[in-house]
Amino acid sequence: MPTIMTHAVVPLALGWALGPRTIPPRLLVAGAIAAMLPDADVVAFKLGIAYADDFGHRGASHSFAFAAILAVFGALASRWLRAPPSRAALWLFVCAASHPLLDALTDGGLGVALYWPWSDARIFAPWRPIEVSPIGARFFSARGLQVLWSEARWIVLPALAVGALGAALRRMSMRAEPAR
């Protein structure tokens, strides 16, 4: 898995690209949380739930169904998030779904249960350039630094480039609009 902080980079960069009129600050923060939330399933280890179980790590919480559930909550909380229900739902779905899609690009683990509950198959992407992050204290090692470099190269820098490009295009289009 990419580190928890790296999962938040995707919605933050997309929100920067789209701007606060499209993705208000509350919705942006909710999206960053939704992108990190699937890894709360590591609690399963402490509860004795095996990694490969449906509710183990990278199981149900790493599925499109889980992202859809978060989308429903987003629609219900849309007034508080200061966005139309459809936008709140779509944003939270995309942010939550980005998590297992990134995890599927890693070179370790058991894959992600992307299609749970319809399938318990764990899948990987055909191309897996991101080094899997060690869990727990092992992260604070030379291996952890290697993982951070992999994430910077394959996730953080491209996401920031998309965010910067989107923000620049937004500014250019605002300048091009005729005065009213």
C-alpha positions as semicolon CSV with decimal commas, in nm:
position;residue;x (nm);y (nm);z (nm)
1;M;0,000;0,000;0,000
2;P;0,113;0,356;-0,047
3;T;0,152;0,537;0,285
4;I;-0,158;0,693;0,439
5;M;-0,036;1,047;0,364
6;T;0,018;0,966;-0,002
7;H;-0,343;0,854;-0,041
8;A;-0,454;1,207;0,059
9;V;-0,233;1,366;-0,208
10;V;-0,461;1,258;-0,494
11;P;-0,777;1,440;-0,376
12;L;-0,577;1,740;-0,257
13;A;-0,412;1,775;-0,599
14;L;-0,742;1,723;-0,784
15;G;-0,910;1,976;-0,556
16;W;-0,634;2,227;-0,629
17;A;-0,681;2,166;-1,003
18;L;-1,060;2,211;-0,984
19;G;-1,054;2,505;-0,742
20;P;-1,259;2,597;-0,435
21;R;-1,568;2,696;-0,633
22;T;-1,598;2,340;-0,758
23;I;-1,458;2,161;-0,453
24;P;-1,523;2,372;-0,142
25;P;-1,273;2,335;0,146
26;R;-1,499;2,109;0,356
27;L;-1,557;1,878;0,063
28;L;-1,183;1,878;-0,011
29;V;-1,099;1,770;0,345
30;A;-1,375;1,507;0,336
31;G;-1,225;1,374;0,012
32;A;-0,878;1,350;0,166
33;I;-1,026;1,160;0,461
34;A;-1,224;0,933;0,227
35;A;-0,902;0,855;0,038
36;M;-0,727;0,750;0,359
37;L;-1,022;0,576;0,529
38;P;-0,989;0,233;0,363
39;D;-0,667;0,172;0,558
40;A;-0,860;0,186;0,885
41;D;-0,903;-0,184;0,811
42;V;-0,558;-0,248;0,965
43;V;-0,752;-0,264;1,293
44;A;-0,854;-0,609;1,168
45;F;-0,505;-0,737;1,252
46;K;-0,560;-0,647;1,620
47;L;-0,903;-0,813;1,612
48;G;-0,760;-1,140;1,483
49;I;-0,912;-1,104;1,137
50;A;-0,679;-1,255;0,877
51;Y;-0,539;-1,039;0,598
52;A;-0,709;-1,252;0,330
53;D;-1,058;-1,240;0,491
54;D;-1,331;-1,023;0,337
55;F;-1,293;-0,774;0,621
56;G;-0,914;-0,809;0,644
57;H;-0,664;-0,560;0,508
58;R;-0,737;-0,458;0,148
59;G;-1,072;-0,637;0,166
60;A;-1,421;-0,484;0,174
61;S;-1,298;-0,135;0,261
62;H;-1,094;-0,136;-0,061
63;S;-1,395;-0,195;-0,287
64;F;-1,610;0,013;-0,518
65;A;-1,902;-0,080;-0,288
66;F;-1,728;0,090;0,006
67;A;-1,663;0,397;-0,210
68;A;-2,032;0,399;-0,305
69;I;-2,136;0,387;0,062
70;L;-1,914;0,689;0,132
71;A;-2,071;0,861;-0,170
72;V;-2,418;0,814;-0,018
73;F;-2,296;0,971;0,307
74;G;-2,151;1,257;0,102
75;A;-2,485;1,319;-0,067
76;L;-2,662;1,314;0,270
77;A;-2,407;1,558;0,417
78;S;-2,395;1,778;0,108
79;R;-2,533;2,090;0,279
80;W;-2,266;2,069;0,546
81;L;-2,003;1,998;0,278
82;R;-2,131;2,306;0,089
83;A;-2,175;2,126;-0,241
84;P;-2,468;1,990;-0,441
85;P;-2,553;1,629;-0,344
86;S;-2,442;1,484;-0,678
87;R;-2,107;1,663;-0,662
88;A;-2,044;1,560;-0,300
89;A;-2,131;1,199;-0,383
90;L;-1,919;1,185;-0,699
91;W;-1,623;1,353;-0,528
92;L;-1,626;1,116;-0,230
93;F;-1,667;0,815;-0,457
94;V;-1,368;0,917;-0,670
95;C;-1,154;0,996;-0,364
96;A;-1,237;0,670;-0,187
97;A;-1,194;0,465;-0,507
98;S;-0,852;0,621;-0,566
99;H;-0,723;0,433;-0,261
100;P;-0,768;0,074;-0,382
101;L;-0,670;0,174;-0,735
102;L;-0,337;0,304;-0,603
103;D;-0,297;-0,005;-0,385
104;A;-0,351;-0,223;-0,693
105;L;-0,043;-0,054;-0,844
106;T;0,184;-0,176;-0,563
107;D;0,430;-0,462;-0,589
108;G;0,326;-0,651;-0,276
109;G;0,046;-0,770;-0,054
110;L;-0,251;-0,979;-0,159
111;G;-0,414;-0,737;-0,401
112;V;-0,740;-0,548;-0,345
113;A;-1,098;-0,675;-0,323
114;L;-1,215;-0,408;-0,567
115;Y;-1,536;-0,591;-0,664
116;W;-1,640;-0,708;-0,316
117;P;-1,918;-0,820;-0,233
118;W;-1,974;-0,959;-0,584
119;S;-1,630;-1,118;-0,586
120;D;-1,379;-1,187;-0,311
121;A;-1,095;-1,205;-0,564
122;R;-0,797;-0,987;-0,478
123;I;-0,661;-0,812;-0,784
124;F;-0,356;-0,616;-0,890
125;A;-0,311;-0,385;-1,187
126;P;-0,110;-0,536;-1,473
127;W;0,158;-0,270;-1,412
128;R;0,283;-0,238;-1,053
129;P;0,548;0,035;-1,022
130;I;0,481;0,145;-0,661
131;E;0,677;-0,025;-0,387
132;V;0,452;-0,159;-0,112
133;S;0,492;0,016;0,222
134;P;0,598;-0,184;0,526
135;I;0,334;-0,183;0,801
136;G;0,416;-0,053;1,149
137;A;0,756;0,036;1,289
138;R;0,932;-0,126;0,992
139;F;0,831;0,184;0,797
140;F;1,101;0,381;0,983
141;S;1,390;0,211;0,806
142;A;1,590;0,233;0,485
143;R;1,306;0,038;0,322
144;G;1,061;0,308;0,432
145;L;1,273;0,575;0,262
146;Q;1,282;0,365;-0,052
147;V;0,903;0,343;-0,045
148;L;0,867;0,720;0,002
149;W;1,086;0,780;-0,301
150;S;0,875;0,535;-0,505
151;E;0,557;0,715;-0,397
152;A;0,704;1,056;-0,473
153;R;0,802;0,945;-0,823
154;W;0,483;0,758;-0,914
155;I;0,210;0,943;-0,717
156;V;0,307;1,270;-0,550
157;L;0,498;1,442;-0,832
158;P;0,246;1,346;-1,105
159;A;-0,047;1,447;-0,881
160;L;0,114;1,784;-0,804
161;A;0,179;1,835;-1,175
162;V;-0,190;1,770;-1,252
163;G;-0,293;2,005;-0,969
164;A;-0,061;2,282;-1,088
165;L;-0,168;2,241;-1,450
166;G;-0,536;2,248;-1,358
167;A;-0,490;2,556;-1,138
168;A;-0,297;2,733;-1,417
169;L;-0,564;2,650;-1,675
170;R;-0,834;2,772;-1,437
171;R;-0,651;3,104;-1,387
172;M;-0,601;3,145;-1,762
173;S;-0,970;3,081;-1,832
174;M;-1,072;3,330;-1,563
175;R;-0,850;3,596;-1,723
176;A;-0,996;3,517;-2,066
177;E;-1,355;3,572;-1,949
178;P;-1,499;3,905;-2,060
179;A;-1,578;4,157;-1,787
180;R;-1,945;4,172;-1,692
